Short mmCIF file of C-alpha atoms in Angstrom, two decimals:
data_model
loop_
_atom_site.label_atom_id
_atom_site.label_comp_id
_atom_site.label_asym_id
_atom_site.label_seq_id
_atom_site.Cartn_x
_atom_site.Cartn_y
_atom_site.Cartn_z
CA UNK A 1 115.49 95.20 128.04
CA UNK A 2 115.40 91.50 129.00
CA UNK A 3 118.62 89.68 128.11
CA UNK A 4 118.62 87.55 124.97
CA UNK A 5 120.48 84.26 125.03
CA UNK A 6 121.20 82.38 121.82
CA UNK A 7 120.82 78.75 122.85
CA UNK A 8 121.63 77.05 119.57
CA UNK A 9 122.15 77.89 115.90
CA UNK A 10 122.86 75.53 113.04
CA UNK A 11 122.99 75.49 109.26
CA UNK A 12 119.86 73.84 107.94
CA UNK A 13 120.16 73.69 104.16
CA UNK A 14 121.09 75.55 100.98
CA UNK A 15 118.28 75.79 98.44
CA UNK A 16 118.34 76.75 94.79
CA UNK A 17 114.81 75.51 94.08
CA UNK A 18 111.57 75.83 96.03
CA UNK A 19 111.38 72.07 96.55
CA UNK A 20 114.74 72.19 98.33
CA UNK A 21 113.47 74.63 100.98
CA UNK A 22 112.55 73.33 104.45
CA UNK A 23 108.93 73.01 105.62
CA UNK A 24 107.23 76.25 106.68
CA UNK A 25 106.59 75.28 110.30
CA UNK A 26 108.58 78.10 111.96
CA UNK A 27 108.56 81.89 111.50
CA UNK A 28 111.36 83.16 109.29
CA UNK A 29 113.45 86.30 108.92
CA UNK A 30 115.08 87.10 105.57
CA UNK A 31 118.39 88.94 105.18
CA UNK A 32 118.76 90.54 101.75
CA UNK A 33 120.79 93.26 100.10
CA UNK A 34 123.47 94.04 97.55
CA UNK A 35 126.48 91.79 97.14
CA UNK A 36 129.18 92.35 99.75
CA UNK A 37 126.89 94.46 101.94
CA UNK A 38 127.65 92.27 104.96
CA UNK A 39 124.72 89.88 105.26
CA UNK A 40 126.79 86.89 106.37
CA UNK A 41 128.73 89.01 108.86
CA UNK A 42 125.53 90.32 110.43
CA UNK A 43 123.97 86.86 110.61
CA UNK A 44 127.04 85.58 112.44
CA UNK A 45 126.77 88.43 114.94
CA UNK A 46 123.04 87.98 115.44
CA UNK A 47 123.36 84.22 115.91
CA UNK A 48 126.57 84.63 117.95
CA UNK A 49 128.32 81.98 115.91
CA UNK A 50 130.43 81.88 112.74
CA UNK A 51 127.81 79.91 110.91
CA UNK A 52 127.24 81.91 107.70
CA UNK A 53 130.09 82.04 105.22
CA UNK A 54 131.42 85.52 104.59
CA UNK A 55 133.59 86.27 101.58
CA UNK A 56 135.39 89.31 100.24
CA UNK A 57 134.34 88.16 96.77
CA UNK A 58 130.86 89.56 95.96
CA UNK A 59 128.35 87.16 94.50
CA UNK A 60 129.80 84.00 96.02
CA UNK A 61 126.53 83.04 97.67
CA UNK A 62 124.35 81.47 94.96
CA UNK A 63 121.69 79.80 97.07
CA UNK A 64 119.18 80.70 99.74
CA UNK A 65 120.82 79.49 102.94
CA UNK A 66 118.55 78.50 105.82
CA UNK A 67 119.65 78.54 109.45
CA UNK A 68 117.76 77.11 112.41
CA UNK A 69 118.10 78.90 115.75
CA UNK A 70 116.69 78.89 119.29
CA UNK A 71 116.78 81.97 121.52
CA UNK A 72 115.78 82.44 125.12
CA UNK A 73 114.05 85.65 126.24
CA UNK A 74 113.40 85.55 130.00
CA UNK A 75 111.43 82.29 130.38
CA UNK A 76 110.47 81.89 126.72
CA UNK A 77 112.30 79.77 124.16
CA UNK A 78 111.83 81.15 120.65
CA UNK A 79 112.50 78.99 117.59
CA UNK A 80 112.79 80.38 114.06
CA UNK A 81 114.69 80.31 110.77
CA UNK A 82 117.09 82.86 109.30
CA UNK A 83 117.38 83.00 105.50
CA UNK A 84 120.48 84.45 103.84
CA UNK A 85 119.60 85.33 100.25
CA UNK A 86 122.05 85.76 97.36
CA UNK A 87 123.34 89.29 96.93
CA UNK A 88 121.92 91.58 94.28
CA UNK A 89 123.75 93.51 91.59
CA UNK A 90 126.95 91.59 91.05
CA UNK A 91 127.96 92.46 87.49
CA UNK A 92 130.34 89.52 86.93
CA UNK A 93 127.61 86.94 87.41
CA UNK A 94 126.33 85.63 84.08
CA UNK A 95 123.02 87.04 82.88
CA UNK A 96 121.40 83.61 82.76
CA UNK A 97 122.30 82.98 86.39
CA UNK A 98 120.99 86.40 87.40
CA UNK A 99 117.73 85.58 85.66
CA UNK A 100 117.58 82.22 87.43
CA UNK A 101 118.14 83.92 90.78
CA UNK A 102 115.37 86.37 89.98
CA UNK A 103 112.76 83.70 89.29
CA UNK A 104 113.75 81.58 92.28
CA UNK A 105 113.98 84.48 94.72
CA UNK A 106 110.71 86.04 93.64
CA UNK A 107 108.90 82.72 93.97
CA UNK A 108 110.54 82.07 97.32
CA UNK A 109 109.54 85.44 98.73
CA UNK A 110 106.03 85.26 97.32
CA UNK A 111 105.18 81.71 98.40
CA UNK A 112 106.74 81.32 101.86
CA UNK A 113 104.00 82.51 104.19
CA UNK A 114 106.31 81.63 107.09
CA UNK A 115 108.42 84.72 106.30
CA UNK A 116 107.39 87.39 108.80
CA UNK A 117 110.28 89.85 108.58
CA UNK A 118 112.51 91.15 105.78
CA UNK A 119 115.76 92.83 106.83
CA UNK A 120 117.01 94.94 103.92
CA UNK A 121 120.72 95.60 104.45
CA UNK A 122 122.06 98.83 102.95
CA UNK A 123 125.62 100.17 102.93
CA UNK A 124 125.45 103.32 105.08
CA UNK A 125 128.01 105.01 102.85
CA UNK A 126 125.68 104.67 99.84
CA UNK A 127 122.13 104.84 101.24
CA UNK A 128 120.32 105.97 98.08
CA UNK A 129 121.51 103.64 95.33
CA UNK A 130 118.97 102.92 92.62
CA UNK A 131 119.24 99.16 93.17
CA UNK A 132 118.38 99.45 96.86
CA UNK A 133 115.44 101.71 96.01
CA UNK A 134 114.28 99.11 93.50
CA UNK A 135 114.51 96.37 96.13
CA UNK A 136 112.59 98.54 98.62
CA UNK A 137 109.80 99.13 96.08
CA UNK A 138 109.69 95.41 95.28
CA UNK A 139 109.29 94.54 98.95
CA UNK A 140 106.63 97.21 99.48
CA UNK A 141 104.57 95.65 96.69
CA UNK A 142 105.27 92.11 97.86
CA UNK A 143 104.63 92.06 101.59
CA UNK A 144 101.41 90.85 103.15
CA UNK A 145 99.74 92.49 106.17
CA UNK A 146 101.38 89.88 108.40
CA UNK A 147 104.88 90.80 107.19
CA UNK A 148 107.28 93.67 107.97
CA UNK A 149 110.32 95.24 106.34
CA UNK A 150 113.13 96.89 108.30
CA UNK A 151 116.20 98.59 106.84
CA UNK A 152 119.56 97.94 108.50
CA UNK A 153 122.58 100.08 107.68
CA UNK A 154 125.84 98.16 107.53
CA UNK A 155 129.34 99.67 107.56
CA UNK A 156 127.85 102.39 109.76
CA UNK A 157 131.15 102.77 111.59
CA UNK A 158 132.66 104.09 108.34
CA UNK A 159 130.66 107.32 108.78
CA UNK A 160 131.76 110.16 111.02
CA UNK A 161 129.54 111.32 113.87
CA UNK A 162 127.85 114.07 111.84
CA UNK A 163 127.06 111.67 109.01
CA UNK A 164 125.64 109.16 111.47
CA UNK A 165 123.37 111.78 113.01
CA UNK A 166 122.20 112.98 109.60
CA UNK A 167 121.32 109.47 108.47
CA UNK A 168 119.59 108.70 111.76
CA UNK A 169 117.39 111.81 111.56
CA UNK A 170 116.52 111.03 107.93
CA UNK A 171 115.53 107.41 108.61
CA UNK A 172 114.70 107.07 112.33
CA UNK A 173 112.86 103.75 111.91
CA UNK A 174 115.97 102.04 110.59
CA UNK A 175 118.66 100.14 112.45
CA UNK A 176 122.44 100.14 112.21
CA UNK A 177 125.07 97.53 112.99
CA UNK A 178 127.17 99.79 115.20
CA UNK A 179 127.65 103.40 116.32
CA UNK A 180 130.59 105.67 116.95
CA UNK A 181 128.52 108.04 119.06
CA UNK A 182 126.73 107.16 122.29
CA UNK A 183 124.00 109.82 122.20
CA UNK A 184 122.02 108.21 119.38
CA UNK A 185 119.24 105.98 120.66
CA UNK A 186 120.05 102.31 121.11
CA UNK A 187 116.92 101.65 119.07
CA UNK A 188 118.96 102.65 116.02
CA UNK A 189 122.38 101.17 116.51
CA UNK A 190 123.16 98.09 118.53
CA UNK A 191 123.17 94.33 118.15
CA UNK A 192 120.60 94.08 120.95
CA UNK A 193 118.28 96.42 119.05
CA UNK A 194 118.56 94.28 115.91
CA UNK A 195 117.89 91.09 117.87
CA UNK A 196 114.86 92.66 119.52
CA UNK A 197 113.59 93.88 116.14
CA UNK A 198 113.77 90.27 114.94
CA UNK A 199 111.87 89.01 117.98
CA UNK A 200 109.21 91.70 117.61
CA UNK A 201 108.83 91.07 113.88
CA UNK A 202 108.55 87.30 114.25
CA UNK A 203 106.66 86.92 117.51
CA UNK A 204 105.09 90.32 118.23
CA UNK A 205 107.00 90.60 121.50
CA UNK A 206 107.84 94.21 122.36
CA UNK A 207 110.11 95.65 125.03
CA UNK A 208 110.85 99.17 126.24
CA UNK A 209 113.91 99.27 123.98
CA UNK A 210 112.02 98.37 120.81
CA UNK A 211 108.63 100.07 120.88
#
């Protein structure tokens, strides 16, 4: 696999309304999932910079946070946006705010044609929660032919080797943030695999490691 070099990453803006979002001139990847699933942590790893705020308090993120980044793949420079969405399912958030998030997020996801890839983050210890299934169904109904959805398991290192293998065989098209075992394909669990999935989803560039 060609090496990926993150040239630059920066926080672009935090939006709570559609008019606050940046222009749709670059392809975009969306990170979404339940509160405290590890979206900010993964974004920081993917962008190789502590740029997204991560908190132990679920529900802290209340806006759609946009990040601008430039990567180099061999001789190509790839520019795109990452979007960190508010977490779902945080019970202590007021109902009115949850409703506001719902309207804003739905409109954001429906209207931004620049979004090419949705990364649905799921806690590997709880892969079949009703809320995650609801989000998956919502995305299946939402996406256009030019868009893709990939599931990424976070907290994968909390599983033992047998549990990792079982989850991998059940959902082989998914990705994971890390592995304890070395005999599971790198297509499933490595930072490089996640970065290449982003490049493929946004730009259609495939490599031997991500086909």
